[in-house]
Amino acid sequence: MRYEKERKQLTRQRIIDVASQRFRADGIAAAGLAGIMAEAELTKGAFYPHFESKESLVRETVAWALNEQHAKIQKNMQAGGIEAVIRGYLNMKHLQAPQTGCPAAALQPEIGRESEQTRGVYMDVLQEYVTTLADNLPDAGSKAARQTAMALFGLMVGTLQIARSAPDTALAKSILDGGIKAALRLIEETPAKLR
Amino acid sequence: MRYEKERKQLTRQRIIDVASQRFRADGIAAAGLAGIMAEAELTKGAFYPHFESKESLVRETVAWALNEQHAKIQKNMQAGGIEAVIRGYLNMKHLQAPQTGCPAAALQPEIGRESEQTRGVYMDVLQEYVTTLADNLPDAGSKAARQTAMALFGLMVGTLQIARSAPDTALAKSILDGGIKAALRLIEETPAKLR
DNA sequence: TGTACATCAGTGAACGCGCGTTCACTGATGTAC
DNA sequence: TGTACATCAGTGAACGCGCGTTCACTGATGTAC
C-alpha cells in the first residue's frame, strides 16, 4: 500500500509520540518496540521503514521530548519568569505524569549509558534548554549564569526524581517544597564574595 | 552440598556486591540475573535459595549500596566537612565509576518505578543519608536545614547524571564545576529574608 | 483520459537469544545415636 | 569414636515469554505513456 506522501511523516511522528511516553513511563530498557508499535496501531515489522534500530529511535525520541519540555518552560518563562518555571517543574502534577514530563527526570541515567552520538544529540538540545534558563538569571550572559542555570536544572531533575521515590505523598510534597526554596536561593544575584 | 554455616551469608553478600555493581553500571532492567550469578561464580539456579525474586534482590541491593555511599560521605564529612562531601561527589573520578558510585545518581528514575515497599526501604536509607548532610549545615536541626540538605542531594544527583551525559570531558568538567559552586552557595547560612 | 507499471508503507510469520523462574537432583557437612 | 541419616546450598536442564531484527509478501497510490 503506497499512501499519500504526508502519511509516512505522520506515522513516524506517531511512533515518536508513543515511544516518548513509553520510555518516560517505563524506562528505555524496559519499553519494548512491540508494545510501542501496538500502541501506535501498527505491527512491529512497520518499525524498520521508519527507524534503523531501537537506538536510533531513542536518539530521536529523547531529543524530541526534551525539546517539547523546553517549549513548555519557555511558555512558563514568558508567563511568570524563572520562578514560574521552577514552580511549574517541582510540583505534584509533574511528579505524577512522568510519561509527559521532563525526559531528563525520567531517563537521565539511561541517557548517560547511550552511545556518544546519542549523548551528543541530547546534550545539544539540553544546552538550548539551559540557555533559556541562563538568559533569565540576574547575571544573564556571564559564564557563571550558564553554570548556575545548569546546576539549577540539575537540582530540579534530581529533586523531582527523589520525590518520585518517596513512598507517600506528604514526603514527596516536602521534598518538592524544599527544592523550590533551594532553587529560588540559587537564582538570587550572585553574592559579591563568590563572584 | 551442605557447607559451613557462615558460607551462605558470604555467598549472599557476594551476590549483592556483584548485583550492586551490575545494576549501577547497566541499569536495573538491563542487568540480568544470569550475568550477575556468573560474575559471582555461581549458576543461576543458586539465586533462589538466597532471594525470593529479582525485585527482592533489587530492594536489598539498592538500599545496601546507598548505605555504603552514606559511609563514604561520612568519612569525607569527618575529614573536610560538607565542602569535602560536595567535592568528593561532583568530580570526574565519581563520574567515571558509576558501578561503585552513588546508586541514586545511577538508578534514581528506575527506583521511582519500583513497588511502594521497595521505595519505602530505599527512602529510609536515603533519609539517614540526608540527616548526615543536614547535621552539618549552618542551621543544623531546623526543618529548613533538612529541606536544604535534601535539595543539596538532589542537586548533586541531577548534576552528576547530566555531566555523565556530556559527550566530551571538558563539558562534563564544566558542569561538575558549576554544580560545586551552586552547592556551596546552597549551604551558606540562610539569608534572613528567606527564613 | 485510460491503462500498465513502479514504488514502498505496512503485514505477519519467523529468527536466535536472553530473560526470570522452576525443579529434580547431588553431595559436603552437621546431627543423632 | 564410628556410623547412619537429615539437611540444604548449589547444579544444570528446562519452562514459557518477550526481546530486537529480518524478510517475503501485499496492495494503495503515484508516474509514464
GROMACS .gro file of C-alpha atoms (C1' of nucleotides) in nm:
model
  456
    1MET     CA    1   0.000   0.000   0.000
    2ARG     CA    2   0.158   0.322  -0.108
    3TYR     CA    3  -0.020   0.602   0.075
    4GLU     CA    4  -0.037   0.980   0.041
    5LYS     CA    5   0.304   1.141   0.067
    6GLU     CA    6   0.249   1.311   0.407
    7ARG     CA    7   0.131   0.987   0.561
    8LYS     CA    8   0.477   0.843   0.629
    9GLN     CA    9   0.579   1.150   0.825
   10LEU     CA   10   0.258   1.137   1.028
   11THR     CA   11   0.312   0.770   1.109
   12ARG     CA   12   0.673   0.835   1.200
   13GLN     CA   13   0.571   1.114   1.436
   14ARG     CA   14   0.303   0.891   1.588
   15ILE     CA   15   0.572   0.631   1.668
   16ILE     CA   16   0.788   0.904   1.827
   17ASP     CA   17   0.493   1.034   2.032
   18VAL     CA   18   0.409   0.691   2.167
   19ALA     CA   19   0.772   0.592   2.222
   20SER     CA   20   0.848   0.912   2.412
   21GLN     CA   21   0.565   0.832   2.653
   22ARG     CA   22   0.652   0.462   2.692
   23PHE     CA   23   1.020   0.542   2.751
   24ARG     CA   24   0.943   0.804   3.013
   25ALA     CA   25   0.684   0.585   3.187
   26ASP     CA   26   0.874   0.253   3.188
   27GLY     CA   27   1.235   0.338   3.111
   28ILE     CA   28   1.420   0.288   2.782
   29ALA     CA   29   1.539  -0.067   2.851
   30ALA     CA   30   1.201  -0.181   2.985
   31ALA     CA   31   0.994  -0.039   2.696
   32GLY     CA   32   0.972  -0.283   2.404
   33LEU     CA   33   0.929  -0.199   2.037
   34ALA     CA   34   0.638  -0.444   2.004
   35GLY     CA   35   0.442  -0.258   2.271
   36ILE     CA   36   0.524   0.082   2.124
   37MET     CA   37   0.421  -0.023   1.772
   38ALA     CA   38   0.099  -0.181   1.901
   39GLU     CA   39   0.009   0.140   2.085
   40ALA     CA   40   0.078   0.329   1.761
   41GLU     CA   41  -0.165   0.083   1.594
   42LEU     CA   42   0.096  -0.077   1.373
   43THR     CA   43   0.260  -0.420   1.353
   44LYS     CA   44   0.620  -0.436   1.466
   45GLY     CA   45   0.752  -0.503   1.114
   46ALA     CA   46   0.643  -0.147   1.026
   47PHE     CA   47   0.907  -0.008   1.261
   48TYR     CA   48   1.203  -0.054   1.028
   49PRO     CA   49   1.091   0.154   0.728
   50HIS     CA   50   1.093   0.444   0.979
   51PHE     CA   51   1.395   0.381   1.200
   52GLU     CA   52   1.724   0.198   1.162
   53SER     CA   53   1.717   0.047   1.511
   54LYS     CA   54   1.588   0.098   1.864
   55GLU     CA   55   1.897   0.306   1.936
   56SER     CA   56   1.810   0.550   1.657
   57LEU     CA   57   1.451   0.573   1.783
   58VAL     CA   58   1.587   0.651   2.129
   59ARG     CA   59   1.821   0.917   1.989
   60GLU     CA   60   1.545   1.093   1.803
   61THR     CA   61   1.273   1.047   2.066
   62VAL     CA   62   1.466   1.167   2.366
   63ALA     CA   63   1.589   1.479   2.188
   64TRP     CA   64   1.238   1.548   2.062
   65ALA     CA   65   1.085   1.507   2.410
   66LEU     CA   66   1.342   1.738   2.570
   67ASN     CA   67   1.264   1.994   2.302
   68GLU     CA   68   0.894   1.970   2.388
   69GLN     CA   69   0.986   2.019   2.753
   70HIS     CA   70   1.190   2.323   2.650
   71ALA     CA   71   0.884   2.469   2.477
   72LYS     CA   72   0.683   2.421   2.797
   73ILE     CA   73   0.930   2.608   3.016
   74GLN     CA   74   0.954   2.886   2.758
   75LYS     CA   75   0.580   2.936   2.799
   76ASN     CA   76   0.614   2.942   3.178
   77MET     CA   77   0.908   3.179   3.150
   78GLN     CA   78   0.704   3.425   2.946
   79ALA     CA   79   0.409   3.396   3.183
   80GLY     CA   80   0.588   3.428   3.516
   81GLY     CA   81   0.965   3.434   3.479
   82ILE     CA   82   1.208   3.181   3.618
   83GLU     CA   83   1.014   3.136   3.943
   84ALA     CA   84   0.715   3.014   3.738
   85VAL     CA   85   0.947   2.771   3.559
   86ILE     CA   86   1.069   2.633   3.891
   87ARG     CA   87   0.718   2.602   4.034
   88GLY     CA   88   0.593   2.450   3.708
   89TYR     CA   89   0.863   2.184   3.733
   90LEU     CA   90   0.872   2.096   4.103
   91ASN     CA   91   0.509   2.014   4.167
   92MET     CA   92   0.286   1.709   4.221
   93LYS     CA   93   0.126   1.727   3.877
   94HIS     CA   94   0.463   1.689   3.708
   95LEU     CA   95   0.565   1.424   3.961
   96GLN     CA   96   0.257   1.218   3.878
   97ALA     CA   97   0.285   1.243   3.500
   98PRO     CA   98   0.633   1.119   3.410
   99GLN     CA   99   0.514   0.997   3.070
  100THR     CA  100   0.451   1.351   2.950
  101GLY     CA  101   0.701   1.525   3.177
  102CYS     CA  102   1.068   1.611   3.159
  103PRO     CA  103   1.266   1.332   2.989
  104ALA     CA  104   1.576   1.422   3.191
  105ALA     CA  105   1.394   1.347   3.516
  106ALA     CA  106   1.261   1.019   3.375
  107LEU     CA  107   1.565   0.895   3.182
  108GLN     CA  108   1.885   1.078   3.269
  109PRO     CA  109   2.095   0.781   3.393
  110GLU     CA  110   1.986   0.569   3.096
  111ILE     CA  111   2.077   0.851   2.857
  112GLY     CA  112   2.421   0.862   3.019
  113ARG     CA  113   2.467   0.497   2.913
  114GLU     CA  114   2.381   0.565   2.547
  115SER     CA  115   2.641   0.598   2.269
  116GLU     CA  116   2.847   0.915   2.239
  117GLN     CA  117   2.645   1.008   1.930
  118THR     CA  118   2.314   0.983   2.114
  119ARG     CA  119   2.452   1.176   2.410
  120GLY     CA  120   2.582   1.444   2.172
  121VAL     CA  121   2.242   1.497   2.011
  122TYR     CA  122   2.076   1.502   2.352
  123MET     CA  123   2.324   1.742   2.505
  124ASP     CA  124   2.279   1.987   2.215
  125VAL     CA  125   1.910   2.013   2.294
  126LEU     CA  126   1.983   2.033   2.666
  127GLN     CA  127   2.220   2.325   2.603
  128GLU     CA  128   1.941   2.518   2.430
  129TYR     CA  129   1.714   2.444   2.725
  130VAL     CA  130   1.977   2.570   2.969
  131THR     CA  131   2.030   2.882   2.758
  132THR     CA  132   1.666   2.975   2.818
  133LEU     CA  133   1.726   2.940   3.192
  134ALA     CA  134   2.058   3.128   3.186
  135ASP     CA  135   1.912   3.418   2.986
  136ASN     CA  136   1.665   3.478   3.264
  137LEU     CA  137   1.906   3.486   3.556
  138PRO     CA  138   2.012   3.817   3.719
  139ASP     CA  139   2.365   3.794   3.577
  140ALA     CA  140   2.250   3.675   3.231
  141GLY     CA  141   2.525   3.649   2.973
  142SER     CA  142   2.809   3.563   3.212
  143LYS     CA  143   2.974   3.223   3.220
  144ALA     CA  144   2.866   3.198   3.584
  145ALA     CA  145   2.500   3.234   3.479
  146ARG     CA  146   2.534   2.941   3.241
  147GLN     CA  147   2.688   2.726   3.514
  148THR     CA  148   2.423   2.832   3.762
  149ALA     CA  149   2.149   2.754   3.508
  150MET     CA  150   2.292   2.406   3.452
  151ALA     CA  151   2.312   2.346   3.829
  152LEU     CA  152   1.957   2.477   3.869
  153PHE     CA  153   1.842   2.226   3.610
  154GLY     CA  154   2.041   1.955   3.789
  155LEU     CA  155   1.870   2.047   4.114
  156MET     CA  156   1.524   2.031   3.955
  157VAL     CA  157   1.596   1.697   3.783
  158GLY     CA  158   1.747   1.530   4.088
  159THR     CA  159   1.488   1.665   4.331
  160LEU     CA  160   1.194   1.554   4.116
  161GLN     CA  161   1.349   1.208   4.080
  162ILE     CA  162   1.396   1.172   4.454
  163ALA     CA  163   1.044   1.299   4.525
  164ARG     CA  164   0.918   1.032   4.282
  165SER     CA  165   1.081   0.767   4.501
  166ALA     CA  166   0.900   0.883   4.814
  167PRO     CA  167   0.655   0.614   4.930
  168ASP     CA  168   0.398   0.871   5.045
  169THR     CA  169   0.259   1.200   4.915
  170ALA     CA  170   0.340   1.410   5.223
  171LEU     CA  171   0.710   1.332   5.195
  172ALA     CA  172   0.709   1.392   4.820
  173LYS     CA  173   0.549   1.734   4.871
  174SER     CA  174   0.802   1.828   5.137
  175ILE     CA  175   1.089   1.731   4.906
  176LEU     CA  176   0.945   1.934   4.619
  177ASP     CA  177   0.887   2.229   4.853
  178GLY     CA  178   1.248   2.217   4.974
  179GLY     CA  179   1.360   2.200   4.612
  180ILE     CA  180   1.166   2.515   4.525
  181LYS     CA  181   1.315   2.706   4.820
  182ALA     CA  182   1.668   2.597   4.730
  183ALA     CA  183   1.615   2.678   4.361
  184LEU     CA  184   1.495   3.027   4.448
  185ARG     CA  185   1.806   3.083   4.657
  186LEU     CA  186   2.026   2.967   4.369
  187ILE     CA  187   1.884   3.222   4.127
  188GLU     CA  188   1.937   3.521   4.355
  189GLU     CA  189   2.200   3.762   4.236
  190THR     CA  190   2.542   3.609   4.293
  191PRO     CA  191   2.684   3.745   4.622
  192ALA     CA  192   2.995   3.957   4.561
  193LYS     CA  193   3.221   3.728   4.764
  194LEU     CA  194   3.151   3.432   4.535
  195ARG     CA  195   3.186   3.617   4.207
  196MET     CA  196   2.649  -2.998   4.948
  197ARG     CA  197   2.588  -2.856   5.289
  198TYR     CA  198   2.869  -2.613   5.363
  199GLU     CA  199   2.999  -2.436   5.675
  200LYS     CA  200   2.731  -2.225   5.837
  201GLU     CA  201   2.885  -1.882   5.751
  202ARG     CA  202   2.921  -1.976   5.385
  203LYS     CA  203   2.564  -1.900   5.288
  204GLN     CA  204   2.588  -1.547   5.421
  205LEU     CA  205   2.918  -1.494   5.239
  206THR     CA  206   2.767  -1.616   4.911
  207ARG     CA  207   2.463  -1.399   4.962
  208GLN     CA  208   2.679  -1.094   5.021
  209ARG     CA  209   2.885  -1.180   4.711
  210ILE     CA  210   2.565  -1.178   4.502
  211ILE     CA  211   2.469  -0.840   4.650
  212ASP     CA  212   2.817  -0.698   4.582
  213VAL     CA  213   2.812  -0.809   4.220
  214ALA     CA  214   2.449  -0.710   4.165
  215SER     CA  215   2.501  -0.363   4.308
  216GLN     CA  216   2.780  -0.304   4.057
  217ARG     CA  217   2.594  -0.451   3.758
  218PHE     CA  218   2.279  -0.252   3.841
  219ARG     CA  219   2.472   0.075   3.872
  220ALA     CA  220   2.674   0.010   3.556
  221ASP     CA  221   2.395  -0.116   3.327
  222GLY     CA  222   2.069  -0.018   3.496
  223ILE     CA  223   1.831  -0.246   3.685
  224ALA     CA  224   1.621  -0.353   3.386
  225ALA     CA  225   1.924  -0.414   3.164
  226ALA     CA  226   2.119  -0.622   3.419
  227GLY     CA  227   2.022  -0.991   3.404
  228LEU     CA  228   2.033  -1.243   3.688
  229ALA     CA  229   2.227  -1.491   3.474
  230GLY     CA  230   2.510  -1.239   3.424
  231ILE     CA  231   2.513  -1.143   3.790
  232MET     CA  232   2.525  -1.505   3.906
  233ALA     CA  233   2.800  -1.590   3.656
  234GLU     CA  234   3.009  -1.297   3.780
  235ALA     CA  235   2.951  -1.423   4.136
  236GLU     CA  236   3.081  -1.763   4.010
  237LEU     CA  237   2.753  -1.944   4.060
  238THR     CA  238   2.493  -2.099   3.831
  239LYS     CA  239   2.165  -1.912   3.805
  240GLY     CA  240   1.969  -2.180   3.989
  241ALA     CA  241   2.165  -2.087   4.300
  242PHE     CA  242   1.993  -1.747   4.306
  243TYR     CA  243   1.667  -1.866   4.460
  244PRO     CA  244   1.790  -2.017   4.786
  245HIS     CA  245   1.915  -1.661   4.859
  246PHE     CA  246   1.645  -1.431   4.720
  247GLU     CA  247   1.274  -1.463   4.650
  248SER     CA  248   1.287  -1.276   4.320
  249LYS     CA  249   1.477  -1.013   4.124
  250GLU     CA  250   1.261  -0.747   4.290
  251SER     CA  251   1.373  -0.857   4.636
  252LEU     CA  252   1.737  -0.856   4.522
  253VAL     CA  253   1.685  -0.502   4.393
  254ARG     CA  254   1.525  -0.394   4.720
  255GLU     CA  255   1.810  -0.525   4.929
  256THR     CA  256   2.092  -0.430   4.692
  257VAL     CA  257   1.991  -0.069   4.629
  258ALA     CA  258   1.944   0.001   4.999
  259TRP     CA  259   2.277  -0.166   5.077
  260ALA     CA  260   2.460   0.035   4.810
  261LEU     CA  261   2.313   0.364   4.930
  262ASN     CA  262   2.424   0.275   5.281
  263GLU     CA  263   2.777   0.217   5.154
  264GLN     CA  264   2.759   0.555   4.982
  265HIS     CA  265   2.646   0.704   5.312
  266ALA     CA  266   2.951   0.557   5.485
  267LYS     CA  267   3.175   0.719   5.222
  268ILE     CA  268   3.033   1.067   5.271
  269GLN     CA  269   3.055   1.027   5.649
  270LYS     CA  270   3.428   0.973   5.605
  271ASN     CA  271   3.456   1.280   5.382
  272MET     CA  272   3.248   1.479   5.628
  273GLN     CA  273   3.483   1.395   5.914
  274ALA     CA  274   3.787   1.473   5.701
  275GLY     CA  275   3.680   1.802   5.549
  276GLY     CA  276   3.321   1.893   5.633
  277ILE     CA  277   3.037   1.936   5.388
  278GLU     CA  278   3.256   2.104   5.126
  279ALA     CA  279   3.467   1.787   5.111
  280VAL     CA  280   3.148   1.584   5.068
  281ILE     CA  281   3.043   1.803   4.774
  282ARG     CA  282   3.386   1.790   4.611
  283GLY     CA  283   3.407   1.415   4.672
  284TYR     CA  284   3.076   1.369   4.492
  285LEU     CA  285   3.097   1.611   4.199
  286ASN     CA  286   3.425   1.505   4.039
  287MET     CA  287   3.547   1.312   3.737
  288LYS     CA  288   3.652   1.007   3.937
  289HIS     CA  289   3.298   0.955   4.062
  290LEU     CA  290   3.160   1.037   3.716
  291GLN     CA  291   3.372   0.765   3.560
  292ALA     CA  292   3.297   0.493   3.815
  293PRO     CA  293   2.916   0.461   3.828
  294GLN     CA  294   2.939   0.092   3.922
  295THR     CA  295   3.091   0.178   4.261
  296GLY     CA  296   2.942   0.526   4.294
  297CYS     CA  297   2.621   0.670   4.429
  298PRO     CA  298   2.324   0.444   4.347
  299ALA     CA  299   2.091   0.745   4.339
  300ALA     CA  300   2.288   0.901   4.054
  301ALA     CA  301   2.293   0.570   3.866
  302LEU     CA  302   1.939   0.445   3.934
  303GLN     CA  303   1.706   0.712   4.071
  304PRO     CA  304   1.439   0.706   3.798
  305GLU     CA  305   1.431   0.326   3.798
  306ILE     CA  306   1.395   0.323   4.176
  307GLY     CA  307   1.100   0.560   4.137
  308ARG     CA  308   0.929   0.290   3.927
  309GLU     CA  309   0.974   0.017   4.192
  310SER     CA  310   0.700  -0.102   4.427
  311GLU     CA  311   0.598   0.112   4.723
  312GLN     CA  312   0.768  -0.139   4.953
  313THR     CA  313   1.100  -0.110   4.771
  314ARG     CA  314   1.073   0.269   4.761
  315GLY     CA  315   0.997   0.273   5.132
  316VAL     CA  316   1.308   0.072   5.222
  317TYR     CA  317   1.517   0.289   4.991
  318MET     CA  318   1.381   0.617   5.123
  319ASP     CA  319   1.453   0.513   5.483
  320VAL     CA  320   1.821   0.475   5.399
  321LEU     CA  321   1.814   0.798   5.199
  322GLN     CA  322   1.672   0.982   5.500
  323GLU     CA  323   1.966   0.869   5.712
  324TYR     CA  324   2.200   0.988   5.440
  325VAL     CA  325   2.029   1.328   5.428
  326THR     CA  326   2.043   1.353   5.808
  327THR     CA  327   2.421   1.339   5.787
  328LEU     CA  328   2.413   1.629   5.540
  329ALA     CA  329   2.156   1.829   5.740
  330ASP     CA  330   2.351   1.788   6.066
  331ASN     CA  331   2.646   1.962   5.904
  332LEU     CA  332   2.464   2.267   5.769
  333PRO     CA  333   2.491   2.607   5.943
  334ASP     CA  334   2.131   2.590   6.066
  335ALA     CA  335   2.152   2.224   6.166
  336GLY     CA  336   1.845   2.092   6.347
  337SER     CA  337   1.588   2.317   6.178
  338LYS     CA  338   1.330   2.187   5.932
  339ALA     CA  339   1.480   2.423   5.674
  340ALA     CA  340   1.818   2.250   5.713
  341ARG     CA  341   1.662   1.916   5.635
  342GLN     CA  342   1.492   2.053   5.323
  343THR     CA  343   1.813   2.225   5.215
  344ALA     CA  344   2.006   1.902   5.268
  345MET     CA  345   1.757   1.710   5.053
  346ALA     CA  346   1.778   1.974   4.779
  347LEU     CA  347   2.158   1.971   4.802
  348PHE     CA  348   2.149   1.596   4.748
  349GLY     CA  349   1.907   1.647   4.457
  350LEU     CA  350   2.146   1.899   4.305
  351MET     CA  351   2.442   1.660   4.337
  352VAL     CA  352   2.247   1.365   4.195
  353GLY     CA  353   2.100   1.555   3.900
  354THR     CA  354   2.422   1.738   3.818
  355LEU     CA  355   2.631   1.422   3.818
  356GLN     CA  356   2.373   1.249   3.596
  357ILE     CA  357   2.377   1.535   3.346
  358ALA     CA  358   2.758   1.552   3.347
  359ARG     CA  359   2.758   1.179   3.271
  360SER     CA  360   2.557   1.252   2.956
  361ALA     CA  361   2.810   1.504   2.826
  362PRO     CA  362   2.976   1.370   2.510
  363ASP     CA  363   3.314   1.523   2.600
  364THR     CA  364   3.524   1.561   2.913
  365ALA     CA  365   3.560   1.939   2.900
  366LEU     CA  366   3.184   1.988   2.913
  367ALA     CA  367   3.146   1.729   3.189
  368LYS     CA  368   3.408   1.909   3.399
  369SER     CA  369   3.240   2.245   3.348
  370ILE     CA  370   2.905   2.100   3.457
  371LEU     CA  371   3.058   1.945   3.769
  372ASP     CA  372   3.238   2.272   3.845
  373GLY     CA  373   2.914   2.469   3.818
  374GLY     CA  374   2.748   2.212   4.042
  375ILE     CA  375   3.013   2.260   4.311
  376LYS     CA  376   2.976   2.638   4.301
  377ALA     CA  377   2.597   2.616   4.325
  378ALA     CA  378   2.615   2.359   4.605
  379LEU     CA  379   2.849   2.581   4.805
  380ARG     CA  380   2.603   2.871   4.768
  381LEU     CA  381   2.318   2.648   4.887
  382ILE     CA  382   2.493   2.558   5.211
  383GLU     CA  383   2.565   2.917   5.312
  384GLU     CA  384   2.373   3.038   5.613
  385THR     CA  385   2.012   3.100   5.513
  386PRO     CA  386   1.967   3.473   5.435
  387ALA     CA  387   1.734   3.639   5.684
  388LYS     CA  388   1.483   3.742   5.420
  389LEU     CA  389   1.420   3.381   5.320
  390ARG     CA  390   1.391   3.238   5.668
  391DT     C1'  391  -0.846   1.006  -2.038
  392DG     C1'  392  -0.728   0.529  -1.968
  393DT     C1'  393  -0.402   0.168  -1.886
  394DA     C1'  394   0.034  -0.058  -1.740
  395DC     C1'  395   0.382  -0.050  -1.436
  396DA     C1'  396   0.683   0.103  -1.030
  397DT     C1'  397   0.704   0.225  -0.562
  398DC     C1'  398   0.724   0.129  -0.085
  399DA     C1'  399   0.448   0.164   0.389
  400DG     C1'  400   0.279  -0.176   0.628
  401DT     C1'  401   0.174  -0.704   0.724
  402DG     C1'  402   0.260  -1.119   0.954
  403DA     C1'  403   0.544  -1.505   1.030
  404DA     C1'  404   0.984  -1.638   1.166
  405DC     C1'  405   1.481  -1.588   1.355
  406DG     C1'  406   1.801  -1.660   1.757
  407DC     C1'  407   1.857  -1.502   2.206
  408DG     C1'  408   1.836  -1.387   2.691
  409DC     C1'  409   1.502  -1.307   3.034
  410DG     C1'  410   1.312  -1.463   3.526
  411DT     C1'  411   1.173  -1.871   3.733
  412DT     C1'  412   1.113  -2.383   3.843
  413DC     C1'  413   1.264  -2.831   3.961
  414DA     C1'  414   1.468  -3.294   4.022
  415DC     C1'  415   1.894  -3.394   4.166
  416DT     C1'  416   2.383  -3.402   4.402
  417DG     C1'  417   2.686  -3.433   4.766
  418DA     C1'  418   2.951  -3.195   5.161
  419DT     C1'  419   2.861  -3.106   5.614
  420DG     C1'  420   2.601  -3.130   6.060
  421DT     C1'  421   2.342  -3.406   6.395
  422DA     C1'  422   2.174  -3.826   6.643
  423DC     C1'  423   2.272  -4.249   6.827
  424DT     C1'  424   3.462  -4.286   6.844
  425DG     C1'  425   3.215  -4.461   6.441
  426DT     C1'  426   2.809  -4.493   6.156
  427DA     C1'  427   2.353  -4.374   5.959
  428DC     C1'  428   2.073  -4.029   5.833
  429DA     C1'  429   1.899  -3.538   5.754
  430DT     C1'  430   1.985  -3.100   5.568
  431DC     C1'  431   2.004  -2.774   5.206
  432DA     C1'  432   2.343  -2.468   4.901
  433DG     C1'  433   2.437  -2.519   4.466
  434DT     C1'  434   2.393  -2.769   3.981
  435DG     C1'  435   2.219  -2.793   3.532
  436DA     C1'  436   1.845  -2.861   3.229
  437DA     C1'  437   1.412  -2.698   3.111
  438DC     C1'  438   0.988  -2.375   3.112
  439DG     C1'  439   0.724  -2.003   2.858
  440DC     C1'  440   0.788  -1.548   2.715
  441DG     C1'  441   0.916  -1.112   2.507
  442DC     C1'  442   1.307  -0.904   2.309
  443DG     C1'  443   1.513  -0.665   1.856
  444DT     C1'  444   1.552  -0.772   1.390
  445DT     C1'  445   1.470  -0.988   0.917
  446DC     C1'  446   1.212  -1.098   0.520
  447DA     C1'  447   0.887  -1.241   0.153
  448DC     C1'  448   0.480  -1.057   0.052
  449DT     C1'  449   0.054  -0.726  -0.029
  450DG     C1'  450  -0.184  -0.368  -0.225
  451DA     C1'  451  -0.297   0.151  -0.242
  452DT     C1'  452  -0.116   0.523  -0.464
  453DG     C1'  453   0.193   0.778  -0.795
  454DT     C1'  454   0.404   0.811  -1.253
  455DA     C1'  455   0.473   0.723  -1.756
  456DC     C1'  456   0.282   0.666  -2.182
   0.00000   0.00000   0.00000
